[in-house]
mmCIF file of C-alpha atoms and ligand atoms in Angstrom:
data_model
loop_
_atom_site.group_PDB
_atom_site.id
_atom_site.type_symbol
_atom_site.label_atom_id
_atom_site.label_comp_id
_atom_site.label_asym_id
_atom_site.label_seq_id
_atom_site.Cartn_x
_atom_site.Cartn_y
_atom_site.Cartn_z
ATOM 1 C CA UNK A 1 200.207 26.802 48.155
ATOM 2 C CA UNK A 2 196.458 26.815 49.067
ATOM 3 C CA UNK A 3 194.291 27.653 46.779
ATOM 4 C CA UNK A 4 192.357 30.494 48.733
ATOM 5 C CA UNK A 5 195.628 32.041 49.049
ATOM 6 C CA UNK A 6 194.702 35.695 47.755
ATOM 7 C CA UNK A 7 191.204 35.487 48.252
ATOM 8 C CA UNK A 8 190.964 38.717 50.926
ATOM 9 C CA UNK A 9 193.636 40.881 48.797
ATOM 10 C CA UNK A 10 191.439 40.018 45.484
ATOM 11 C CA UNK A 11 188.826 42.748 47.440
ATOM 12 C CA UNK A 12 191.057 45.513 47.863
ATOM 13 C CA UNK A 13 192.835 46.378 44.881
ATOM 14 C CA UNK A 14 191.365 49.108 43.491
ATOM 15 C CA UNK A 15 189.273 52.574 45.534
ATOM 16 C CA UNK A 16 185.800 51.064 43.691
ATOM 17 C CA UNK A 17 186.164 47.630 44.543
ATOM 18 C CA UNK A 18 186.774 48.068 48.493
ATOM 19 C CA UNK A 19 183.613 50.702 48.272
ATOM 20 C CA UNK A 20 181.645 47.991 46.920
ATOM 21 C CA UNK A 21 182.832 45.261 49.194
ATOM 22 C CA UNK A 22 182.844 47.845 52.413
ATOM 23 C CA UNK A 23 181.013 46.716 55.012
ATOM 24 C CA UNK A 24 179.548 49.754 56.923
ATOM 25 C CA UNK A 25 179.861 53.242 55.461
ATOM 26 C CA UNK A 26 178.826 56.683 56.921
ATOM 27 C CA UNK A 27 175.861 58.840 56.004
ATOM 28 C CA UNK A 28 175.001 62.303 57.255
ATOM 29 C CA UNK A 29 171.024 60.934 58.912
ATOM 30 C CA UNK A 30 173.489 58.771 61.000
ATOM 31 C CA UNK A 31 175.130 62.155 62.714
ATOM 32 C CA UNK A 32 174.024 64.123 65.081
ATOM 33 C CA UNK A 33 175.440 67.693 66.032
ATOM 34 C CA UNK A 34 175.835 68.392 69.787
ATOM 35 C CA UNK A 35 175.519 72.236 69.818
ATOM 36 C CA UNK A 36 176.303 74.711 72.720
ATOM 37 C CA UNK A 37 174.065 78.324 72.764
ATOM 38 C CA UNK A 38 175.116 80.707 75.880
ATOM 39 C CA UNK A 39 172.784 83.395 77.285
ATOM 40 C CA UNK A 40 173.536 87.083 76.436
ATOM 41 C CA UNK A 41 176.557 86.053 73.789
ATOM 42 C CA UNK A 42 176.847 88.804 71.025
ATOM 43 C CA UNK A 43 179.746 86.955 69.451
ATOM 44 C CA UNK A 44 180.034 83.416 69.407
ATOM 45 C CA UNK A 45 182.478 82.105 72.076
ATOM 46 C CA UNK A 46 185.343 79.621 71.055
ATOM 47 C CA UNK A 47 186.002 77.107 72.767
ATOM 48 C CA UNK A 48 189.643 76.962 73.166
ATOM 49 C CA UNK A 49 190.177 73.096 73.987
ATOM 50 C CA UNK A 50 187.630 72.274 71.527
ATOM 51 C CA UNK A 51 189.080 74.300 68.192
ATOM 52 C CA UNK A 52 186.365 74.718 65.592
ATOM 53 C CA UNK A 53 183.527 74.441 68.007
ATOM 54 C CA UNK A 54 181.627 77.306 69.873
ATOM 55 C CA UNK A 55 179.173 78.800 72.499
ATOM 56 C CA UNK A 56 176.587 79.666 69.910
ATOM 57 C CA UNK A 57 174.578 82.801 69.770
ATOM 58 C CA UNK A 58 171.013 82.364 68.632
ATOM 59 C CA UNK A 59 171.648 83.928 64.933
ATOM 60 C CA UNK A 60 174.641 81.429 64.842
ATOM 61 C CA UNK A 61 172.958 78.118 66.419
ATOM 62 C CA UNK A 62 170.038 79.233 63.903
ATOM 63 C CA UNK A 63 172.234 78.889 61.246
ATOM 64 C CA UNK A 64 174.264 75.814 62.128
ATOM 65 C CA UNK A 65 171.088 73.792 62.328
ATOM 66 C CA UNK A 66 169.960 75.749 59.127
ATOM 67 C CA UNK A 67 173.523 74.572 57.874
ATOM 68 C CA UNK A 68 173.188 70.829 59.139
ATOM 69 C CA UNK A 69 169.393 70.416 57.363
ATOM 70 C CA UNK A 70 171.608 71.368 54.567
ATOM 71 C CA UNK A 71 173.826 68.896 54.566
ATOM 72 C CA UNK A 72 171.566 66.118 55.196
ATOM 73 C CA UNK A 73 172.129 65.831 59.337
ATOM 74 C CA UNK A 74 170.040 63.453 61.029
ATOM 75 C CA UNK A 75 170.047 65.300 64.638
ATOM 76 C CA UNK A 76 170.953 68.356 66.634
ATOM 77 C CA UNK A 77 171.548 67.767 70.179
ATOM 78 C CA UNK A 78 171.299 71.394 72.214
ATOM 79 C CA UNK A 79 173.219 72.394 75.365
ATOM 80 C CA UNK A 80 172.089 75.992 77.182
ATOM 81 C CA UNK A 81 174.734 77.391 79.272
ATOM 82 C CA UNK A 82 172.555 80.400 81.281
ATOM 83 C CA UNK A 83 173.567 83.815 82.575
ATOM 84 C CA UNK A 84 172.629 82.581 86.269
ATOM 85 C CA UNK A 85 173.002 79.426 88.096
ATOM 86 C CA UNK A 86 171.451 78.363 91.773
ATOM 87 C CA UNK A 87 171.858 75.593 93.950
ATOM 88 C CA UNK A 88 168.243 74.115 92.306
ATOM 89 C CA UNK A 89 169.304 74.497 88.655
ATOM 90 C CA UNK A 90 166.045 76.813 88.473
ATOM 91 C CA UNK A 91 166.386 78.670 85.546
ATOM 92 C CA UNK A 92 166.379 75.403 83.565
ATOM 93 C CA UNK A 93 162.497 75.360 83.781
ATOM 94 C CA UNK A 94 161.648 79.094 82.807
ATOM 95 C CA UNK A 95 160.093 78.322 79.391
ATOM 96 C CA UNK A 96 162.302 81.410 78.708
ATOM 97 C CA UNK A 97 165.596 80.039 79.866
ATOM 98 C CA UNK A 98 168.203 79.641 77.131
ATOM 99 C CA UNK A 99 167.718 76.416 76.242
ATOM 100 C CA UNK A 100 164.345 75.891 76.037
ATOM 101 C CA UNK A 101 164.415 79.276 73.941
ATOM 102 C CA UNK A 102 166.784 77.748 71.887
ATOM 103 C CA UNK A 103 164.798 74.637 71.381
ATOM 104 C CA UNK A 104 161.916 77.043 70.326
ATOM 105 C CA UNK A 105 163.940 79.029 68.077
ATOM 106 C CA UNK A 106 165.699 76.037 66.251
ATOM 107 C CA UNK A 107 162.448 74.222 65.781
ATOM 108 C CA UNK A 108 161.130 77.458 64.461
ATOM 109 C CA UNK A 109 164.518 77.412 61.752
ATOM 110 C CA UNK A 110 163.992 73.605 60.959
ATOM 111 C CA UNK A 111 160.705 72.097 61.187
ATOM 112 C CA UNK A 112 160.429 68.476 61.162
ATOM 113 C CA UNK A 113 163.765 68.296 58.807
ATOM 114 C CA UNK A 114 166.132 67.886 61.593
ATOM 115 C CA UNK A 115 165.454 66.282 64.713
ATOM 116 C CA UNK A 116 165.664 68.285 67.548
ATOM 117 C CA UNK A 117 167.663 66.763 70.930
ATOM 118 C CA UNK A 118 168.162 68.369 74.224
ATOM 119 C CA UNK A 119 170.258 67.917 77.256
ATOM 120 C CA UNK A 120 167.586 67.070 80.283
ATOM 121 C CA UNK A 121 170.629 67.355 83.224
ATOM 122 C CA UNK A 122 171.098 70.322 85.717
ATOM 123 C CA UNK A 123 175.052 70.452 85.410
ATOM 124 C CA UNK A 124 174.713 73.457 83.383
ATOM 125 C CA UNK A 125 172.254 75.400 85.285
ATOM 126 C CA UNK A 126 173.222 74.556 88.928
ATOM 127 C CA UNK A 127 176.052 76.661 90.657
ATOM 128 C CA UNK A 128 177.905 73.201 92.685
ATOM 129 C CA UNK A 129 177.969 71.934 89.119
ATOM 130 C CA UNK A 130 176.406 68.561 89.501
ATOM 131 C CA UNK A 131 173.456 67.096 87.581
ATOM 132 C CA UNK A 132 171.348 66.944 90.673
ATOM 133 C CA UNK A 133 170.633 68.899 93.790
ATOM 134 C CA UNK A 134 172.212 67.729 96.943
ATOM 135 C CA UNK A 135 171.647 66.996 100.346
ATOM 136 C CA UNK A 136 172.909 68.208 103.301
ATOM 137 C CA UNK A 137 175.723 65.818 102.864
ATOM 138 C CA UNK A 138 176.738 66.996 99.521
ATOM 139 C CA UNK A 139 175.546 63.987 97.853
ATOM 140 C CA UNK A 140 173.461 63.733 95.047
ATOM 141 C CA UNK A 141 170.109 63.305 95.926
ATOM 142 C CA UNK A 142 168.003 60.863 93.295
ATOM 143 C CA UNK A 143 164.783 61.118 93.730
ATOM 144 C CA UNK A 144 164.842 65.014 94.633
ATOM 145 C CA UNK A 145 166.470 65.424 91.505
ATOM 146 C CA UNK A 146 163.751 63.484 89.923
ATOM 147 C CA UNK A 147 160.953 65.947 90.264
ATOM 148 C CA UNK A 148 162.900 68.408 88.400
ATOM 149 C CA UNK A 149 164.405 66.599 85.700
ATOM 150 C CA UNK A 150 160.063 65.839 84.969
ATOM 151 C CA UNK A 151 159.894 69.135 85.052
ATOM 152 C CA UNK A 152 162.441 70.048 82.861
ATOM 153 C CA UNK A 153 161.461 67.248 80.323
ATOM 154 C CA UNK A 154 157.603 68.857 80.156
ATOM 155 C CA UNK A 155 159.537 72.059 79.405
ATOM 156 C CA UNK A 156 161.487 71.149 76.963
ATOM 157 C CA UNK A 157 158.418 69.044 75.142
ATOM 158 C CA UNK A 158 156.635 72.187 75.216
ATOM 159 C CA UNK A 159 159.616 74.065 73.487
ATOM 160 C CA UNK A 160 159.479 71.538 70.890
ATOM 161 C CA UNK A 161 162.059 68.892 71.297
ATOM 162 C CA UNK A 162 161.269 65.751 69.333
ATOM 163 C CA UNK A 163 163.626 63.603 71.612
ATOM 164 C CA UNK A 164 164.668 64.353 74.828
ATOM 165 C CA UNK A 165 168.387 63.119 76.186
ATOM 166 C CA UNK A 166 168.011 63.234 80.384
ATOM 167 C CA UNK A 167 172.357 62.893 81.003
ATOM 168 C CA UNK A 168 172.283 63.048 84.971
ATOM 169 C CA UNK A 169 172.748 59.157 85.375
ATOM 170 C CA UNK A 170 169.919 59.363 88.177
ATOM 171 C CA UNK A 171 168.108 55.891 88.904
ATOM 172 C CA UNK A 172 164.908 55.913 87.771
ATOM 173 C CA UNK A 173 164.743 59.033 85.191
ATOM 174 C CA UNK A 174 163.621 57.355 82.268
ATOM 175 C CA UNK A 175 160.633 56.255 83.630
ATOM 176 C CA UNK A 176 159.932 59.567 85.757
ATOM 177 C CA UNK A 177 160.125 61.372 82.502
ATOM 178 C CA UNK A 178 158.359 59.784 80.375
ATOM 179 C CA UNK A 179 155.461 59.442 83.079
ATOM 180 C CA UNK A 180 155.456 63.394 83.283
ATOM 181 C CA UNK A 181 155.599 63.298 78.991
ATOM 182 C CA UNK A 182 152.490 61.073 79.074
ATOM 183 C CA UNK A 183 150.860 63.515 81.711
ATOM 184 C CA UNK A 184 151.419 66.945 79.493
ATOM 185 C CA UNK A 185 150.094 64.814 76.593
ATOM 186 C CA UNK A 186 153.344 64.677 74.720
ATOM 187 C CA UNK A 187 152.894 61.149 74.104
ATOM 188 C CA UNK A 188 155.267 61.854 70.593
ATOM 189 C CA UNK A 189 158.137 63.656 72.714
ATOM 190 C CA UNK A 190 160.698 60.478 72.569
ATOM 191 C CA UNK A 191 163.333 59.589 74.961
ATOM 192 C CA UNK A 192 167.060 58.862 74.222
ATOM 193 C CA UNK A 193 168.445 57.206 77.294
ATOM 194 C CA UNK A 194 171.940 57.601 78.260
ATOM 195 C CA UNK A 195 172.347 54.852 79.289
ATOM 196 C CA UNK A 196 175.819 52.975 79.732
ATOM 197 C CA UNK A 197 177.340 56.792 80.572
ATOM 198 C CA UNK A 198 181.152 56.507 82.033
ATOM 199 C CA UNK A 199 182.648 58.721 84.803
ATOM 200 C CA UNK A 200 185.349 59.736 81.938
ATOM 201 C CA UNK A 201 188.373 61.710 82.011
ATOM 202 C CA UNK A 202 187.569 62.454 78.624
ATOM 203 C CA UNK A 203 184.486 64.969 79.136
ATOM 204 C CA UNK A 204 187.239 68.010 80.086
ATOM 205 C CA UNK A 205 186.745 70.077 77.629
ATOM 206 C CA UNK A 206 182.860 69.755 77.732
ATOM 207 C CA UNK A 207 183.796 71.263 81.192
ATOM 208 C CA UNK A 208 184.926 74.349 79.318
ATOM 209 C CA UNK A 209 182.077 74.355 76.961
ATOM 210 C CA UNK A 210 179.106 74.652 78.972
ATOM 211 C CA UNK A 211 181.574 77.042 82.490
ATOM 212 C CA UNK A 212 181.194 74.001 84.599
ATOM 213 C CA UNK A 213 181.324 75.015 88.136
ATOM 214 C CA UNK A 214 182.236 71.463 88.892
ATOM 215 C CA UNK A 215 184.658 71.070 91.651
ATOM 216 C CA UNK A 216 184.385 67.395 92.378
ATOM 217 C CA UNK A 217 183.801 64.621 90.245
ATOM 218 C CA UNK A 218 180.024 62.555 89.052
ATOM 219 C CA UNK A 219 181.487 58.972 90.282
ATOM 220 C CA UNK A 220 178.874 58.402 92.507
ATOM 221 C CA UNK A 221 176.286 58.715 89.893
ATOM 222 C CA UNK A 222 178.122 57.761 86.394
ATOM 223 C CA UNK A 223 179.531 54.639 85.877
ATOM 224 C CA UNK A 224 183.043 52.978 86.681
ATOM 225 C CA UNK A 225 185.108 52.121 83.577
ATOM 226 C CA UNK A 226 186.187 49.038 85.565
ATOM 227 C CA UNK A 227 182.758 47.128 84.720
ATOM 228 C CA UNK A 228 180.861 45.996 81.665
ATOM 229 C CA UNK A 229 178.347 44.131 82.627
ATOM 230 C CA UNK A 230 176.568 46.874 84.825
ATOM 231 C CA UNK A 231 176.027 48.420 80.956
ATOM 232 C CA UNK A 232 173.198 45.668 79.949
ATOM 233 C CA UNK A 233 171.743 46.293 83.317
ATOM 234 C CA UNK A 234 171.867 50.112 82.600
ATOM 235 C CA UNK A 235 170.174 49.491 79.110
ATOM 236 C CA UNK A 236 167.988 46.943 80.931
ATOM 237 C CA UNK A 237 166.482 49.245 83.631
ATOM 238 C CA UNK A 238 166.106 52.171 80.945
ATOM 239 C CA UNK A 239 164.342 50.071 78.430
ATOM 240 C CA UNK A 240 161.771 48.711 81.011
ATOM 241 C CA UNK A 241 161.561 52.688 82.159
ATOM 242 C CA UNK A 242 160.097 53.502 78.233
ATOM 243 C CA UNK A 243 163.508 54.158 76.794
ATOM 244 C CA UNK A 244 162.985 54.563 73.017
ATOM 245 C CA UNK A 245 166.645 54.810 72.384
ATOM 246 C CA UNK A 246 169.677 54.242 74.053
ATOM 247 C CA UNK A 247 173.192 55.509 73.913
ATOM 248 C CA UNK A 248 176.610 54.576 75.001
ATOM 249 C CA UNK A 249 179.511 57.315 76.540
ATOM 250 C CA UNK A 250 181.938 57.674 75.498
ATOM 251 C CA UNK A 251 182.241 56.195 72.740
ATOM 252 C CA UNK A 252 185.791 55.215 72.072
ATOM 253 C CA UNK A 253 187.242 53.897 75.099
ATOM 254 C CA UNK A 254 184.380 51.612 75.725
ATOM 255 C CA UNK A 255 183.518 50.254 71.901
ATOM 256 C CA UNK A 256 183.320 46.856 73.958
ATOM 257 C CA UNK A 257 180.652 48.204 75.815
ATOM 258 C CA UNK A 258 178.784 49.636 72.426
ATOM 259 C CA UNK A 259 179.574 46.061 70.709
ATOM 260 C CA UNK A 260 177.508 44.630 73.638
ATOM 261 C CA UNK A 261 174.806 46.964 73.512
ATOM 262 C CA UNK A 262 173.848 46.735 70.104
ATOM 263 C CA UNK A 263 173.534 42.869 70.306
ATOM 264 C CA UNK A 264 171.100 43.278 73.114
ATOM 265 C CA UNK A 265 169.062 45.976 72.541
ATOM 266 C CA UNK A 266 165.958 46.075 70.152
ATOM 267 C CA UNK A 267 165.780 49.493 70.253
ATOM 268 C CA UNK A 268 168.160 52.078 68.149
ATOM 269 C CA UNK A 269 171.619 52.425 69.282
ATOM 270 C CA UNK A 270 173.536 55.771 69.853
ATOM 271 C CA UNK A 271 177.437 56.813 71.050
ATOM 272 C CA UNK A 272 178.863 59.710 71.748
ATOM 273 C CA UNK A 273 181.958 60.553 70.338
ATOM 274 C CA UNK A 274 182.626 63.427 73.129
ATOM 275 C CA UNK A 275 184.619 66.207 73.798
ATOM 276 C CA UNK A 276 187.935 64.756 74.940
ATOM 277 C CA UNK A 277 188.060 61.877 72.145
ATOM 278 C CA UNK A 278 187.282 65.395 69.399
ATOM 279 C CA UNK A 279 189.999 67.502 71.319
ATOM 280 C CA UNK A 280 192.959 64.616 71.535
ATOM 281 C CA UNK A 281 192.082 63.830 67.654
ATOM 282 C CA UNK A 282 192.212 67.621 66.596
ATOM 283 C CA UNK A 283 195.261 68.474 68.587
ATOM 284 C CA UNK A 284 197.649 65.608 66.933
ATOM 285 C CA UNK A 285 196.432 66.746 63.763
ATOM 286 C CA UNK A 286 196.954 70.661 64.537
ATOM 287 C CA UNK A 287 200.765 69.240 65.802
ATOM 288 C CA UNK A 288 200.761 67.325 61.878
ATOM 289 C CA UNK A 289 201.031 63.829 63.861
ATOM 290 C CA UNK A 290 197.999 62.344 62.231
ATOM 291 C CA UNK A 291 196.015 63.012 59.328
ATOM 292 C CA UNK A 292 192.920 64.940 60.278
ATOM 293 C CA UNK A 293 190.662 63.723 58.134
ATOM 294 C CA UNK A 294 191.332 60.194 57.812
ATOM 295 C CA UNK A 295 191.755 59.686 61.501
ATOM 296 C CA UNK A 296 188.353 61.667 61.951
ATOM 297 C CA UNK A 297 186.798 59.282 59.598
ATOM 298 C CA UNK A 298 187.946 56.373 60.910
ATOM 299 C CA UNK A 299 187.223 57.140 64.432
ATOM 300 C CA UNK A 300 183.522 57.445 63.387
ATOM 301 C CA UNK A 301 183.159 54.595 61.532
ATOM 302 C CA UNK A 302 184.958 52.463 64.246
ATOM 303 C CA UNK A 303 181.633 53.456 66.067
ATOM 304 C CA UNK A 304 179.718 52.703 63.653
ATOM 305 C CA UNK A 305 181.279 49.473 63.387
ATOM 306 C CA UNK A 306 181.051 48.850 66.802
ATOM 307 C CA UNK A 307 177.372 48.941 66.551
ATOM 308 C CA UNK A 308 176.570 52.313 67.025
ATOM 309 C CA UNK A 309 172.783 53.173 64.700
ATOM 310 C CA UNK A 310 173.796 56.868 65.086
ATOM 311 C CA UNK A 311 176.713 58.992 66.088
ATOM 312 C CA UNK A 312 176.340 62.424 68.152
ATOM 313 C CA UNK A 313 179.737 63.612 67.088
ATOM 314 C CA UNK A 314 181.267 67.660 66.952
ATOM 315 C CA UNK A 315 182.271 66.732 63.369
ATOM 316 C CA UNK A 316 178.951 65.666 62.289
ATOM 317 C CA UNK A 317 178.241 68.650 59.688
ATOM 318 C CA UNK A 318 181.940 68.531 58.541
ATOM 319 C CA UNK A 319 181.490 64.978 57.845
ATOM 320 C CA UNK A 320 178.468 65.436 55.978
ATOM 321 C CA UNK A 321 180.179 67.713 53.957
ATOM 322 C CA UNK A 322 182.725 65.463 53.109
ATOM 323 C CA UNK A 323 180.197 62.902 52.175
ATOM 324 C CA UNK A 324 178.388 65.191 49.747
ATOM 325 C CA UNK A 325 181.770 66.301 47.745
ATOM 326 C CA UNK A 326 182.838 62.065 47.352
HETATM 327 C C1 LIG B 401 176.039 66.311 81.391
HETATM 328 C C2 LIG B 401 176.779 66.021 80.139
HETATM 329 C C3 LIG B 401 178.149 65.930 79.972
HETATM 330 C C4 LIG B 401 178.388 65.657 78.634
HETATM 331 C C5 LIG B 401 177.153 65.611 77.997
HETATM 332 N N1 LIG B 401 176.161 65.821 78.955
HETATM 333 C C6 LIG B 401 179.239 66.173 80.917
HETATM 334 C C7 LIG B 401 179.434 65.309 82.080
HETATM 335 O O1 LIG B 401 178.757 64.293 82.288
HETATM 336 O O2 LIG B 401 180.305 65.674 82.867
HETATM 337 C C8 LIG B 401 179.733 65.468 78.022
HETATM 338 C C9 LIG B 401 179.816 65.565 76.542
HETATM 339 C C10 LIG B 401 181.198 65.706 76.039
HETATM 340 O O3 LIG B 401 182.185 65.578 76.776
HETATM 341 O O4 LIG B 401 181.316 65.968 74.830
HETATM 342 N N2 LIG B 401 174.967 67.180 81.138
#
């Protein structure tokens, strides 16, 4: 028998000596919670394939980011779903419009003691659906979009977003944004890049979330889950463009992607655990097929491990919680 025989075993016999041995553990300022606030809500909206998670009200995102401070958060990254949509996505840059409002109003609840993220994409606000405007071919036009995602980005800086998250996938919108930053004098306003962001199956129920009018689908803007090396050039393009973070999505179905990521870049690394990896994980557990909790946990700190700095998950404030009581 060789003499290193139970060596690994020796590390995981009892709950405090694999804590002490454990490689990567989770901690609230790693999460951050995506958040959804619709226009002209009284109530706040479930969302039915996301249980637990809802179209916010103002009172109610107030207190959710009032709630995640609490618990020791690290970000809040806000959505706006508005009463009216056009082919332009216009009401995304009346400094009114729900979500720079709600920027406004959760800055106004937290201060400096939670950062504040928002969604710079026109999906929500135009009524085709898509993150751009398009030409008279139906196809996404780049650099038209361009203009307004700079736009949008001065908007939102004005609000009172520390760090802004442009989603559309357009070439070029790192650098177009933080150009127009730089120009309004919001040389603080940061920039989260997505960007290694899949075409994925998995963002259904985000469809639901935020009304998408989407008919089609984004593939000729977001990435094909066939390749992995287009991710570095992704990350590559965005970090020359001023990128000051950058983010992989999904997160599970591409933790190769993430692993790669985080060797390469020297910047901080985010994933998105997103709607469809939340829904499939809380309907096996509604059905009693897996254990909620545990699999929630170790979904999250699979992307840690994966190299992820920081998680935007839906649990994030329920995990927190769970941290606090252990
Ligand atoms: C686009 C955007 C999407 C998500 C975040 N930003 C949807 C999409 O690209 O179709 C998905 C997030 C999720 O599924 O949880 N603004």
């Amino acid at each position: 028998m060789s003499f290193p025989h139970h060596r690994p075993r020796r590390l995981r016999t009892t709950p405090a000596m694999r804590r002490l041995t454990a490689e990567y553990r989770l901690a609230p300022a790693d999460l951050i919670l995506p958040a959804f606030i619709r226009e002209g809500l009284s109530e706040p909206n479930p969302i039915a394939s996301m249980p637990g998670v809802v179209q916010h009200t103002t009172d109610t995102l107030k207190r959710a980011a009032a709630e995640a401070v609490e618990l020791g958060v690290g970000g809040i990254m806000l959505f706006g779903i508005p009463e009216t949509r056009d082919a332009e996505g216009t009401a995304s840059l009346d400094p009114d419009g729900v979500l720079n409002k709600a920027i406004r109003d959760v800055r106004a609840e937290v201060g400096d003691s939670l950062v504040v993220m928002s969604d710079v994409c026109l999906d929500e606000f135009t009524d085709h659906g898509h993150c751009g405007v398009l030409d008279s071919d139906g196809y996404v036009d780049n650099d038209a979009t361009l203009e307004i995602y700079a736009k949008m980005a001065v908007a939102q800086a004005d609000a009172g977003a520390h760090v802004l998250g442009p989603s559309g996938m357009m070439d070029g919108q790192i650098g177009v944004i933080r150009q127009a930053l730089e120009g309004a004098g919001h040389v603080n306003t940061a920039v989260v890049a997505y960007a290694a962001k899949y075409a994925s199956a998995f963002y259904g129920p985000f469809r639901e979330a935020v009304d998408s009018q989407l008919k089609g689908d984004r593939r000729t803007y977001q990435m094909d889950a066939a390749n992995r090396r287009e991710a570095i050039q992704e990350v590559e393009l965005d970090l020359a463009e001023g990128a000051d973070m950058v983010m992989v999505k999904p997160a599970m179905s591409y933790l190769d992607i993430l692993a790669d990521v985080a060797g390469m870049s020297p910047v901080p690394v985010a994933a998105y655990q997103i709607s469809g990896e939340y829904a499939m994980i809380e309907a096996a557990a509604a059905n009693g097929w897996i254990d909620r909790r545990a699999a929630i946990t170790e979904s999250v700190l699979g992307i840690r491990r994966a190299g992820a700095n920081m998680v935007l998950t839906y649990w994030a404030s329920e995990i927190a919680g769970w941290l606090k009581e252990s």
